Structures are given as C-alpha cells and as structure tokens.
mmCIF file of C-alpha atoms in Angstrom:
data_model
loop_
_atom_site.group_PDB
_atom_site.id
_atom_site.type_symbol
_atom_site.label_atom_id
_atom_site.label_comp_id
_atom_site.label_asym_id
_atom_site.label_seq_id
_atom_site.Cartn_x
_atom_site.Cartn_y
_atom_site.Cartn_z
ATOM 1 C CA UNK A 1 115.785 -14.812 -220.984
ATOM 2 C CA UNK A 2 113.142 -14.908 -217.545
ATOM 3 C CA UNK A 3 110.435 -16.231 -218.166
ATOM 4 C CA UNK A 4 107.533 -16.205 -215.508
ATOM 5 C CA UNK A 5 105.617 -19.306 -215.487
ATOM 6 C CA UNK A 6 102.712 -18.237 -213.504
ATOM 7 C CA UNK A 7 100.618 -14.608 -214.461
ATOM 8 C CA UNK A 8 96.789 -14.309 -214.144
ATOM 9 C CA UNK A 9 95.125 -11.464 -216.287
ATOM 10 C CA UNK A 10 93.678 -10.489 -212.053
ATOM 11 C CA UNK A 11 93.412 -7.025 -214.082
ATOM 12 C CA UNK A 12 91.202 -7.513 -216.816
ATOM 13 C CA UNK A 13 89.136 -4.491 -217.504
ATOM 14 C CA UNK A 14 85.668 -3.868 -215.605
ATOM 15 C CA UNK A 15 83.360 -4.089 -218.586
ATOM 16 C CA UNK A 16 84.638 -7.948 -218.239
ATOM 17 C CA UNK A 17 83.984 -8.648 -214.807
ATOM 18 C CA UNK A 18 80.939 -7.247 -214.755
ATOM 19 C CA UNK A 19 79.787 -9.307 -217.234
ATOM 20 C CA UNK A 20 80.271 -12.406 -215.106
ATOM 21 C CA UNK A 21 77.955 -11.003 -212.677
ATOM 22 C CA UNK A 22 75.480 -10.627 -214.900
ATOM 23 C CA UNK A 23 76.370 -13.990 -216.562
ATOM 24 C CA UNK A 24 75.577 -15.529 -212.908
ATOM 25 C CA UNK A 25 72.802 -13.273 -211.891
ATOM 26 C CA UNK A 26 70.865 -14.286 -215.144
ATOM 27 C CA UNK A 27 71.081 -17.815 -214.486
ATOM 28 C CA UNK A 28 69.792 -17.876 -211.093
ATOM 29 C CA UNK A 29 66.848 -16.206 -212.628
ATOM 30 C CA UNK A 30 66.308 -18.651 -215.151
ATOM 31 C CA UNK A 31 67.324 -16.299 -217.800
ATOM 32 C CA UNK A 32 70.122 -16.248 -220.953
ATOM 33 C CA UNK A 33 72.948 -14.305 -220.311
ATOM 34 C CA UNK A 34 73.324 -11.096 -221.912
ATOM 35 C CA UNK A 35 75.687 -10.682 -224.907
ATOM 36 C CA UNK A 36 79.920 -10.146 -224.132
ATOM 37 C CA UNK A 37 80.251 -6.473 -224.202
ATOM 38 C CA UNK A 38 82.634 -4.479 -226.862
ATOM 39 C CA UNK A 39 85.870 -4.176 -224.867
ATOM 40 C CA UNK A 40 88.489 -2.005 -226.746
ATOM 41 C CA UNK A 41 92.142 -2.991 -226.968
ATOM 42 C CA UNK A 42 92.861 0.892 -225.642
ATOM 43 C CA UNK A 43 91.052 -0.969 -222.358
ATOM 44 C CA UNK A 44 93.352 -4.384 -222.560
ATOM 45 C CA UNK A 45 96.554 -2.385 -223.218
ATOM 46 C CA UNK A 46 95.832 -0.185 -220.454
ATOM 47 C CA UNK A 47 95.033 -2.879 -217.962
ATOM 48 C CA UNK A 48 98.134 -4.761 -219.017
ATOM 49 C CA UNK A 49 100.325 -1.609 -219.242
ATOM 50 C CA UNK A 50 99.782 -0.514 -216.170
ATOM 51 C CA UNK A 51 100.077 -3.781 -214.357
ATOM 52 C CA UNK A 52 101.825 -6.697 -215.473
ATOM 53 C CA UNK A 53 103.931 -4.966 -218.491
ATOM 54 C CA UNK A 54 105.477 -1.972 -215.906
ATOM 55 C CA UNK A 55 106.035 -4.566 -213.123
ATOM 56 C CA UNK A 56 107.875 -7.481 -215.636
ATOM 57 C CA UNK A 57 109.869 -4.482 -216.890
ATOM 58 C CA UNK A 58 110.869 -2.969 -213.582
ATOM 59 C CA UNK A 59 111.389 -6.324 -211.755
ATOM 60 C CA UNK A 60 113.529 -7.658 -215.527
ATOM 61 C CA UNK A 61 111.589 -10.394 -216.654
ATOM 62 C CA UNK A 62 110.889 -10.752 -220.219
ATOM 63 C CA UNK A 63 107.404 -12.892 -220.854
ATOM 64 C CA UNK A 64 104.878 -14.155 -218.787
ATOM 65 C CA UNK A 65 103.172 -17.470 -219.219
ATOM 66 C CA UNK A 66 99.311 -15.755 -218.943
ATOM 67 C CA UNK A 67 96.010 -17.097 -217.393
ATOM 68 C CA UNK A 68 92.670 -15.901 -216.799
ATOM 69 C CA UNK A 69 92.357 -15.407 -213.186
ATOM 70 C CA UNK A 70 92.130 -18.409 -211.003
ATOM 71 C CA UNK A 71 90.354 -17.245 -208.744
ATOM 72 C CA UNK A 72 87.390 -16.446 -211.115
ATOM 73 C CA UNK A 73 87.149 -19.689 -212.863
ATOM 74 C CA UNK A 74 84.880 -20.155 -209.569
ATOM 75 C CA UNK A 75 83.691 -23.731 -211.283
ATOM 76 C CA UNK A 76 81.092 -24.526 -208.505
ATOM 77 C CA UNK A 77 78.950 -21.676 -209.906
ATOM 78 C CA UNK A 78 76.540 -21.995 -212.117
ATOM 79 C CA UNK A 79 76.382 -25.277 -214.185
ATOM 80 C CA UNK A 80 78.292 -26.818 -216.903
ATOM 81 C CA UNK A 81 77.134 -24.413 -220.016
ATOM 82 C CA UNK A 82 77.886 -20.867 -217.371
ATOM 83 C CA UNK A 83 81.152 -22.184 -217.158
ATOM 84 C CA UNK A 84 81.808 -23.230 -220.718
ATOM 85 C CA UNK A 85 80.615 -19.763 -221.701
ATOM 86 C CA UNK A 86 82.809 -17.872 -219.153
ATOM 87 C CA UNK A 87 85.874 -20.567 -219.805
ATOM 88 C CA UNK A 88 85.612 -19.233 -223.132
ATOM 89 C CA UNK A 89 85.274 -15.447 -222.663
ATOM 90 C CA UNK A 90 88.104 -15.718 -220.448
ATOM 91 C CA UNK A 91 90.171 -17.292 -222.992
ATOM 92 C CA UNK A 92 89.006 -15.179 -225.854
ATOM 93 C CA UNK A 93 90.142 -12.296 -223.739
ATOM 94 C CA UNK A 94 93.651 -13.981 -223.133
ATOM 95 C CA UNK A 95 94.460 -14.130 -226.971
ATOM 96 C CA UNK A 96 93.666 -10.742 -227.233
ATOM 97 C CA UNK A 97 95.952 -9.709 -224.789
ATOM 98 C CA UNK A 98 99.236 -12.269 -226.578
ATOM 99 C CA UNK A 99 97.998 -10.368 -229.995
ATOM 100 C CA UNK A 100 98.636 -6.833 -228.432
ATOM 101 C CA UNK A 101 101.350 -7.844 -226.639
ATOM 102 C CA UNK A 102 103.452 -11.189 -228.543
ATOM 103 C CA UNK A 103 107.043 -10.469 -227.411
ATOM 104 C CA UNK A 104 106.223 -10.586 -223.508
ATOM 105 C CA UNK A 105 102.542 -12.390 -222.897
ATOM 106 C CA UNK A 106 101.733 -16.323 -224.370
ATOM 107 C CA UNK A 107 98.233 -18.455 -223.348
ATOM 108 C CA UNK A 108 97.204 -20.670 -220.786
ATOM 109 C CA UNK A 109 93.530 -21.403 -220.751
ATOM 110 C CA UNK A 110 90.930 -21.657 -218.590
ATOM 111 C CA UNK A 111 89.328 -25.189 -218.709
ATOM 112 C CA UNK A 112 84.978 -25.378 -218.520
ATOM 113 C CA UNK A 113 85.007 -27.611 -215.897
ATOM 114 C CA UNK A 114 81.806 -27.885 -213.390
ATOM 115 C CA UNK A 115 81.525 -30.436 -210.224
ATOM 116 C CA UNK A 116 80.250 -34.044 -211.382
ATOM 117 C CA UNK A 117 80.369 -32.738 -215.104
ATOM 118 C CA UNK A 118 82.306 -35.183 -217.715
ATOM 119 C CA UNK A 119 85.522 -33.464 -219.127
ATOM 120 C CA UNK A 120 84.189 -33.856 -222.395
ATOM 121 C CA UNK A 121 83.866 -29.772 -222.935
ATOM 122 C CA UNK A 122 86.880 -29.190 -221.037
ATOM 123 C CA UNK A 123 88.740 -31.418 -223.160
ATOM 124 C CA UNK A 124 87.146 -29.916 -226.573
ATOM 125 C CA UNK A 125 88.084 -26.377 -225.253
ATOM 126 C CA UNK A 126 91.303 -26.947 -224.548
ATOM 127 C CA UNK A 127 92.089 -27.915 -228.355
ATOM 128 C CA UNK A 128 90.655 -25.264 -229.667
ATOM 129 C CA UNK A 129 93.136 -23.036 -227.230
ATOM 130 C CA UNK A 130 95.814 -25.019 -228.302
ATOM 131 C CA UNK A 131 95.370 -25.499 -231.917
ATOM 132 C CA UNK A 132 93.315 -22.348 -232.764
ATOM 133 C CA UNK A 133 94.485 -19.606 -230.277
ATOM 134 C CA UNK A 134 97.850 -20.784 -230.160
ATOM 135 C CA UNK A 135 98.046 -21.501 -226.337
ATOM 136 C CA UNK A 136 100.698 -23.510 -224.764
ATOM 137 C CA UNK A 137 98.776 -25.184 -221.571
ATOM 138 C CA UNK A 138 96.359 -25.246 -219.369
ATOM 139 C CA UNK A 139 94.838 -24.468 -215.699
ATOM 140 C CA UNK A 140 93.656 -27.658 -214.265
ATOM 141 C CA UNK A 141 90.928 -27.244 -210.990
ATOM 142 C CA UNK A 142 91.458 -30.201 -208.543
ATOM 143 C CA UNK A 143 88.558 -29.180 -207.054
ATOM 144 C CA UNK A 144 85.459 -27.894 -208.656
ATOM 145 C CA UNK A 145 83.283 -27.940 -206.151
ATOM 146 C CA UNK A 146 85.309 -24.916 -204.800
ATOM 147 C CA UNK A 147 86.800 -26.251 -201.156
ATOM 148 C CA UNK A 148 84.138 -29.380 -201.080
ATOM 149 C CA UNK A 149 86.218 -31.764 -202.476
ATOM 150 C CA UNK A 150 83.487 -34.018 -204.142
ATOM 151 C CA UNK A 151 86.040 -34.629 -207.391
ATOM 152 C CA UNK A 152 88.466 -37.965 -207.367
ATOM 153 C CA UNK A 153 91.458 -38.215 -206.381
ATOM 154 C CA UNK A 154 93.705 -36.939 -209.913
ATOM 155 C CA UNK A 155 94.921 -39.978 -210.317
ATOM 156 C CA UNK A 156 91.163 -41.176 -210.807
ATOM 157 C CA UNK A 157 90.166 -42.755 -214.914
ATOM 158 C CA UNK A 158 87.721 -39.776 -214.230
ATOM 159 C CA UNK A 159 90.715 -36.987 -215.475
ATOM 160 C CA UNK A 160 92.037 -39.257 -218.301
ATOM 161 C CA UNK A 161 90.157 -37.670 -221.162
ATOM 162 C CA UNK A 162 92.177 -34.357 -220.682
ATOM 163 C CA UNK A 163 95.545 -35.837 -219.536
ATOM 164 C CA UNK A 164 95.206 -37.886 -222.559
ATOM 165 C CA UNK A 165 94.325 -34.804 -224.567
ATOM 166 C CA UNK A 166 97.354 -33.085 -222.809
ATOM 167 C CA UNK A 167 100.007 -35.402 -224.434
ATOM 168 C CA UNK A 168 98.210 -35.813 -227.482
ATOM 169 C CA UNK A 169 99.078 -32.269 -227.775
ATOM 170 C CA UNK A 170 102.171 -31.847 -225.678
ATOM 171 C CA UNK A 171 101.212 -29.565 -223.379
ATOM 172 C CA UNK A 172 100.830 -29.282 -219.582
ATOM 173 C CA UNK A 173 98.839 -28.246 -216.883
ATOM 174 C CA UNK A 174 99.375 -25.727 -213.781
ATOM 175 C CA UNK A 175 97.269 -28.172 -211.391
ATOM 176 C CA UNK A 176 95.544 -24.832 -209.643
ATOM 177 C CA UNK A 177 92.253 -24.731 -208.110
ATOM 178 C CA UNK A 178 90.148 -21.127 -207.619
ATOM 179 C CA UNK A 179 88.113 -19.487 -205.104
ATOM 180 C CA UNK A 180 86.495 -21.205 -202.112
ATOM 181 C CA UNK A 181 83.130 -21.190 -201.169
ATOM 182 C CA UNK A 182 84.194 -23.281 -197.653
ATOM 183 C CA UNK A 183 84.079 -20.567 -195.139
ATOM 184 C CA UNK A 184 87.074 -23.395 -193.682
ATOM 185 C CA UNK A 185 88.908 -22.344 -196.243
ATOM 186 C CA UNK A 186 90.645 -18.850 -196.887
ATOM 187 C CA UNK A 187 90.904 -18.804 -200.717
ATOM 188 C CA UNK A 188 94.162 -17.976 -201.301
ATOM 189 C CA UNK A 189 95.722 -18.754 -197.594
ATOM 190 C CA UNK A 190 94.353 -22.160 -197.018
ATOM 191 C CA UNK A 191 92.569 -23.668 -200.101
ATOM 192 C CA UNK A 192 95.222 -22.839 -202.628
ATOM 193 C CA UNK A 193 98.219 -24.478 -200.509
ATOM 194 C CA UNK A 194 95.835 -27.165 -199.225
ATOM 195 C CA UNK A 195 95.275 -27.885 -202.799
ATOM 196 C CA UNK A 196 99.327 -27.618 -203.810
ATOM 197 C CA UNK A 197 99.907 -30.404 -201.072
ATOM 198 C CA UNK A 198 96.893 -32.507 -201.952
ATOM 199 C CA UNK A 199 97.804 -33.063 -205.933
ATOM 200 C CA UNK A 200 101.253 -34.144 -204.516
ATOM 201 C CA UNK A 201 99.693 -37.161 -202.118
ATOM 202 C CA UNK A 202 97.445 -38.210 -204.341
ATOM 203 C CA UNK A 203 100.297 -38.615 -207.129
ATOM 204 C CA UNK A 204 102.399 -40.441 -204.567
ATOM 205 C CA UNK A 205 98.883 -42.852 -203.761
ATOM 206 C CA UNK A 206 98.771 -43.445 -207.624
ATOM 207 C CA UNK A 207 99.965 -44.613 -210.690
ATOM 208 C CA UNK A 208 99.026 -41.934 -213.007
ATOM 209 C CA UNK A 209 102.679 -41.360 -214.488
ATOM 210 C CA UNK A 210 103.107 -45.326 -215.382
ATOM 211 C CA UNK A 211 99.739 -44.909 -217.235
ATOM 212 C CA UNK A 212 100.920 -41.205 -218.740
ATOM 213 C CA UNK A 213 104.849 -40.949 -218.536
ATOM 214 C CA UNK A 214 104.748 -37.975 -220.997
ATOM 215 C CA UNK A 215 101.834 -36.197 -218.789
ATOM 216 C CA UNK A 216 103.387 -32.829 -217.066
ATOM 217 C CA UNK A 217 102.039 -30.870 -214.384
ATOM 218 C CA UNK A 218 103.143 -27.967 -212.498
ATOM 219 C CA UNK A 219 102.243 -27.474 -208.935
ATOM 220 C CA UNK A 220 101.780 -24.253 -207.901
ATOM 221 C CA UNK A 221 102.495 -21.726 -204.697
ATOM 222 C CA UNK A 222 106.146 -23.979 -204.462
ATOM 223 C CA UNK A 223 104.300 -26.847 -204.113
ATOM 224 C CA UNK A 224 102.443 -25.967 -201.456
ATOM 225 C CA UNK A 225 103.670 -27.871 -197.655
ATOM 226 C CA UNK A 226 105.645 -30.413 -199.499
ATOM 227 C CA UNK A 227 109.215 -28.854 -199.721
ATOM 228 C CA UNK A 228 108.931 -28.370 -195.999
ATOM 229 C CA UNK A 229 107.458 -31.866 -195.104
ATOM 230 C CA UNK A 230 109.925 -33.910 -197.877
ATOM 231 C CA UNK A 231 111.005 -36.376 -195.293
ATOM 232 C CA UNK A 232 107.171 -36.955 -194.646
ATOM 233 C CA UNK A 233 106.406 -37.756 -198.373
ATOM 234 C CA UNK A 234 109.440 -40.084 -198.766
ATOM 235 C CA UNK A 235 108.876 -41.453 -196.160
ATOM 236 C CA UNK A 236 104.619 -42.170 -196.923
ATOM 237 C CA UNK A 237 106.063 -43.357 -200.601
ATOM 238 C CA UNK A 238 108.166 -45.478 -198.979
ATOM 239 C CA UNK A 239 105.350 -47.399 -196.779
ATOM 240 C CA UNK A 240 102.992 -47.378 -199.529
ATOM 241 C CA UNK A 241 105.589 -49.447 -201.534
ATOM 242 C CA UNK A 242 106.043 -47.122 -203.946
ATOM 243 C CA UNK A 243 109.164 -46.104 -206.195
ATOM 244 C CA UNK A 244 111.727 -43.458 -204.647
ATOM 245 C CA UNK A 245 109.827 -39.520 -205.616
ATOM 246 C CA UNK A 246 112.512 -39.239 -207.708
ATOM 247 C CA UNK A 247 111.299 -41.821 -209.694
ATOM 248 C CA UNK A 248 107.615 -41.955 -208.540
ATOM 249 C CA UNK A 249 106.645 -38.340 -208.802
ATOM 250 C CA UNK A 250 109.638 -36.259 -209.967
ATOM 251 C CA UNK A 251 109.429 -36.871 -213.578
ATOM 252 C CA UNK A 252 106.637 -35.925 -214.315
ATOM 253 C CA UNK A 253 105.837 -32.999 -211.351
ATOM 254 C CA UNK A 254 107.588 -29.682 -211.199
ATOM 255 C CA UNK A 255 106.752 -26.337 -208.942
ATOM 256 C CA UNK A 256 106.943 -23.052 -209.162
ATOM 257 C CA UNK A 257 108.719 -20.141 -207.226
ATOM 258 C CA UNK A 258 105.827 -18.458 -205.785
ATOM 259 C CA UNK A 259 107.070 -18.482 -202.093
ATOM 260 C CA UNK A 260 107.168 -14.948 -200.782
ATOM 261 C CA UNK A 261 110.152 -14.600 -198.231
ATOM 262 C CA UNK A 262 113.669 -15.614 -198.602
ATOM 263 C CA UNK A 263 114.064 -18.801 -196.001
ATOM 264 C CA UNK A 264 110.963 -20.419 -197.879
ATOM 265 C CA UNK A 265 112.879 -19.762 -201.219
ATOM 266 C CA UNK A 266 116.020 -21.114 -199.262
ATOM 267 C CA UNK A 267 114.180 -23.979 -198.666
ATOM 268 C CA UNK A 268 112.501 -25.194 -201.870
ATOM 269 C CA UNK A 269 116.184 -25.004 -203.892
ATOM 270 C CA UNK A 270 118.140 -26.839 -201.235
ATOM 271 C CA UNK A 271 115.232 -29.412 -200.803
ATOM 272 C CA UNK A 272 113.776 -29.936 -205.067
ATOM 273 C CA UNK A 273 115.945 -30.565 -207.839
ATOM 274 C CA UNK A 274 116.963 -27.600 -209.502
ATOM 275 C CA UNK A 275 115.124 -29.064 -212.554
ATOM 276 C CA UNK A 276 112.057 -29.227 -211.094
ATOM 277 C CA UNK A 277 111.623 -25.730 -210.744
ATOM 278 C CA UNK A 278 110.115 -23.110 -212.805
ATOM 279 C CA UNK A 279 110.049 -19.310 -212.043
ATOM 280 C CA UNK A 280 106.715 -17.999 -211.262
ATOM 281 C CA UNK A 281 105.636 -14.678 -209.399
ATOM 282 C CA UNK A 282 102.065 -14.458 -209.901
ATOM 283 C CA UNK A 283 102.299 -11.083 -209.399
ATOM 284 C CA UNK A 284 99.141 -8.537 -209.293
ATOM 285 C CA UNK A 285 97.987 -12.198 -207.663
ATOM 286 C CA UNK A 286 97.478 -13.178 -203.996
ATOM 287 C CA UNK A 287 99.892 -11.292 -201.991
ATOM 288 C CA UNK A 288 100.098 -7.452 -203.834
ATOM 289 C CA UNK A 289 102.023 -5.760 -200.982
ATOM 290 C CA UNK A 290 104.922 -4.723 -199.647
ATOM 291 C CA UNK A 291 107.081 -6.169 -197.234
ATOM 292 C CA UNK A 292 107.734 -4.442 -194.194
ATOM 293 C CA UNK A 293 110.644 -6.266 -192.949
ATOM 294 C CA UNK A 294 112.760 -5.722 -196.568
ATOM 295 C CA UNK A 295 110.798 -3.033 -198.278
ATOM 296 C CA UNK A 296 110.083 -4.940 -201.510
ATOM 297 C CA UNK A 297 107.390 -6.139 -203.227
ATOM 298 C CA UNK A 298 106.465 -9.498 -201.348
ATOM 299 C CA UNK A 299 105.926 -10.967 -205.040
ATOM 300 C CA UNK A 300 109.076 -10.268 -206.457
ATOM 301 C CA UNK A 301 110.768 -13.384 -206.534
ATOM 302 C CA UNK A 302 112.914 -12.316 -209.109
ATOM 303 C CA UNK A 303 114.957 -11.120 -206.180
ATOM 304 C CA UNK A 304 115.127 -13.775 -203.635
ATOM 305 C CA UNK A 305 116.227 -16.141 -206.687
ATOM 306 C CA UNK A 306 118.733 -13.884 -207.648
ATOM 307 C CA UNK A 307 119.881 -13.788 -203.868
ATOM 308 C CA UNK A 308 120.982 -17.340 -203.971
ATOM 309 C CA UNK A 309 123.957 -17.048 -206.079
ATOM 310 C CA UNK A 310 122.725 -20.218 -208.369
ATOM 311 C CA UNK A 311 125.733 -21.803 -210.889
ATOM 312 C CA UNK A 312 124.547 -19.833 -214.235
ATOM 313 C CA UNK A 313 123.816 -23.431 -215.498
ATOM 314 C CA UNK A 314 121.394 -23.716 -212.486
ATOM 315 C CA UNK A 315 120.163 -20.244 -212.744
ATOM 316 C CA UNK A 316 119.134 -20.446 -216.851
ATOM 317 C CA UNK A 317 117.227 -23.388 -215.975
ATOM 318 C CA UNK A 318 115.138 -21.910 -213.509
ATOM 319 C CA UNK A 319 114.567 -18.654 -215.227
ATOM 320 C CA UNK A 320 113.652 -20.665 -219.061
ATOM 321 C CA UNK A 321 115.505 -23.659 -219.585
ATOM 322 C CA UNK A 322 112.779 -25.790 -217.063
ATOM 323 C CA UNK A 323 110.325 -23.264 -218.547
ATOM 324 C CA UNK A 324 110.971 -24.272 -222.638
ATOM 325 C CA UNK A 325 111.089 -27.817 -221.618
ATOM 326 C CA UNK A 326 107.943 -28.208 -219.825
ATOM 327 C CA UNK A 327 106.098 -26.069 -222.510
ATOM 328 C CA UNK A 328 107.070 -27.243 -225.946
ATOM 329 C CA UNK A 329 105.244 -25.294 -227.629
ATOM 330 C CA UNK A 330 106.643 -21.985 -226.079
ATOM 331 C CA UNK A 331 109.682 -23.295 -227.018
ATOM 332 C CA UNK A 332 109.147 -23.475 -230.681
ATOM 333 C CA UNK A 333 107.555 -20.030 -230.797
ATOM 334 C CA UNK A 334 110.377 -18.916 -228.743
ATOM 335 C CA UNK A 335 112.791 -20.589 -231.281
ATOM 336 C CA UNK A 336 110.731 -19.587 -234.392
ATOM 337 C CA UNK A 337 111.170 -15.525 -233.226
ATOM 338 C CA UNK A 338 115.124 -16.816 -233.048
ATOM 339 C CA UNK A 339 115.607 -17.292 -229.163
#
C-alpha cells in the first residue's frame, strides 16, 4: 500500500473560496459574514475526481493523508473568530470529501490559530476533528503572523496546550506554515522552506521532546535546508551541549518526500534514516508543472523513490509502514477495513 502523507484539498470548488472572500471582506467592514453556501457533493466529487483521484491513480498511490489548503489557512487575516469560522469550514469540507471518497482520502485539520491568540480554540477544534470527524492529525502554523515571525520559538510553554492535546489523543502534526504576507518572502519558495529549517533549529535549541517524548511532528518540503546542511546541525547540537540528533531530535521528527528532482531525493535517503521518512507529493500543490529536463510531472515523487532501488523492507516503510506508525489512528482504520 502508498500512502501519501501530504495532499491539500488546493481544488476545492469555487462556491468555497469565494466565500472566504466574502468572509474577509465583511469583516473589514465591520460586518457578519454571510452564511456557508450549499455546495453539492456532484461539486466535491468533481473537484476531487478530476484532480487528486486521476493523478493518485495514474501516478499508483492508494490514499492520501488530506488537508485544507495551507496556503489559505492565511492565519494573520482577520482575527481569532474569522479564523475559527474558516478553520472550521475548511474542515467541514474535508470530511465531506473522506465520506465520498473513504478507501483513498482520510483528515487532517486545519487548526484556528491567529497571531498572539491563546491555543485554547485551536486546541478545542482539533478534538472535535479527531473525535467527531474522525481525523487523524493536524496542520500546525509556526508562524501566524504569516512571514513576521512574532510567535515563540515551538519549543515555547506557549504551544503546550495543543502538543499536550496531541498525545492525549495520539496524533501528530505536519509543522506547516501558509501564505506570506512578507513581500521578503515568496510563499511557497522562501517562507515554506525557511519555515521547514526553522522548526528543526528551534527543536535542536530546546527540550520539547524530554517534556513530550510521545509528541510527533512531521516536517514538511524534506525538511526544508536541513538534509543538505546535516553536518551544520550536528555540529550546532553538538556546541549547544545537546544529545546526538539521533537522540535529540530524531525520535520524535520525521520529513516528508516532497523534493522535486532526483539528486535532492538522492540526498535526503542517503543523509535521514530511512525511518524518518514519510512519502508525500503534495501534488495539485506548489510546483504543478512539468519538468523539462525529464518530461514528468515535477511532483511525482512516486518516481524518483521508486528510482532508488530501496531493500523492499526500506521501501514499505517509506511508502506506509513510517506512515501507520506516525498516524495511529490511520492505522487502526486501515486495520479495521483489513489492511
């Protein structure tokens, strides 16, 4: 079985999006947003038929672990009830896709965070994913403030309500923050692998995983710059007189595949433990081309993972064993349909 740890709903239908728009237009005005509009599941299965569905088919994948898009949580808008509202219309709209479509889609939500706001919301919406909606993670923003940085550091007392609420209900988070209102930063070219390689340092500055050794998080993009500066991070933990990554980081921290060329793919296998890795495409996502230089689809990673001629041990772990492990609860639903 592959399993793709990463997929954003980036094609949700119009009558959706729009109603974000309005959703932000009405509270600059000092108005109440207008009621969700009637979206039919003709719409969603369309949308997801079209998209995601053909392309898991064609590229042979079987399920997708499914997000709202990242890039739209856009927490720095609005204030703390906009994005509780639009956390939850997102996630509303994410069950309805895993109800059309159980065999290949399962939740992630989107969390209601908003810069300087207590997790107190995000921490009572992500049970209500989990426990009601029958999610099996979350999206975690670094940064609210979209590409200010005013949050703490992750290993801040500040994110302990939700880790805490994490483990409480064994589940994890993809540590991913969204668009980037810091003309400095390029959204998806700068802030998201910026963001990747931040969550890393900070983990190596803290303690977070003595305080929370159950607490697992998944960083994105292949971990950003780390695979390719590994020397520099061992050698930081090492000065800062901190345990070996291995030990430090590693057991708690895994990333995904979403490198688009072969050498970086080359690179993140013969630099992280094969256990540490997840498969992820996040395909229909940031980079929707094709390659010139090879003719594919830059997202299909599928392929440059197949390419490497893994040990089938090796190869079942990064395609669902890693995948099952990190997310319990996929794992018993997996195990409960008898795979």
């Amino acid at each position: 079985m592959i399993i793709d740890c990463h997929g954003h709903y980036t094609t949700a239908p119009g009558p959706h999006n729009d109603w974000r728009q309005s959703q932000l237009a009405a509270f600059r005005e000092g108005r109440r947003a207008p009621d969700y509009p009637a979206i039919s599941d003709d719409e969603i299965r369309e949308s997801i038929e079209q998209n995601q569905l053909r392309l898991l088919r064609e590229r042979g994948a079987d399920m997708t672990i499914f997000s709202p898009r990242a890039s739209a949580m856009a927490h720095h808008q609005g204030d703390e009830r906009v994005s509780a509202e639009w956390a939850r219309a997102c996630n509303d709209l994410i069950a309805r896709v895993v109800g059309l479509f159980p065999a290949t889609f399962i939740g992630v939500c989107q969390l209601p965070q908003s810069p300087g706001a207590a997790l107190d919301s995000s921490v009572a919406e992500l049970e209500r994913c989990v426990l009601e909606l029958g999610f099996v993670g979350c999206n975690l923003n670094p940064d609210p403030s979209g590409g200010r940085w005013t949050a703490p550091p992750l290993t801040d007392r500040y994110w302990y309500p939700i880790f805490e609420k994490m483990v409480e209900l064994d589940v994890p988070a993809m540590v991913h923050v969204s668009s980037s209102c810091n003309p400095v930063f390029h959204a998806t070219g700068a802030h998201y692998i910026n963001a990747d390689t931040t969550a890393f340092m900070q983990f190596i500055q803290g303690d977070l995983f003595t305080d929370l050794p159950d607490l697992r998080l998944v960083i994105p993009h292949g971990g950003g710059a780390v695979p390719y500066h590994w020397g520099r991070y061992r050698g930081l933990a090492d000065m800062l007189k901190k345990p070996p990554l291995s030990e430090h980081v590693m057991r708690n921290v895994l990333f995904d595949t979403c490198v688009y060329h072969q050498p970086g793919i080359d690179l993140l296998f013969e630099v992280i433990d094969t256990g540490n890795i997840l498969f992820g495409s996040e395909m229909v996502g940031a980079v929707r081309g094709i390659d010139p230089e090879t003719g594919h689809y830059f997202d299909d990673t599928k392929r440059y993972i197949d390419a490497l001629g893994l040990p089938e041990a090796e190869r079942a772990m990064v395609y669902s064993g890693n995948a099952r492990r990190v997310y319990p609860r996929l794992d018993k639903a997996l195990r409960g349909r008898g795979l």
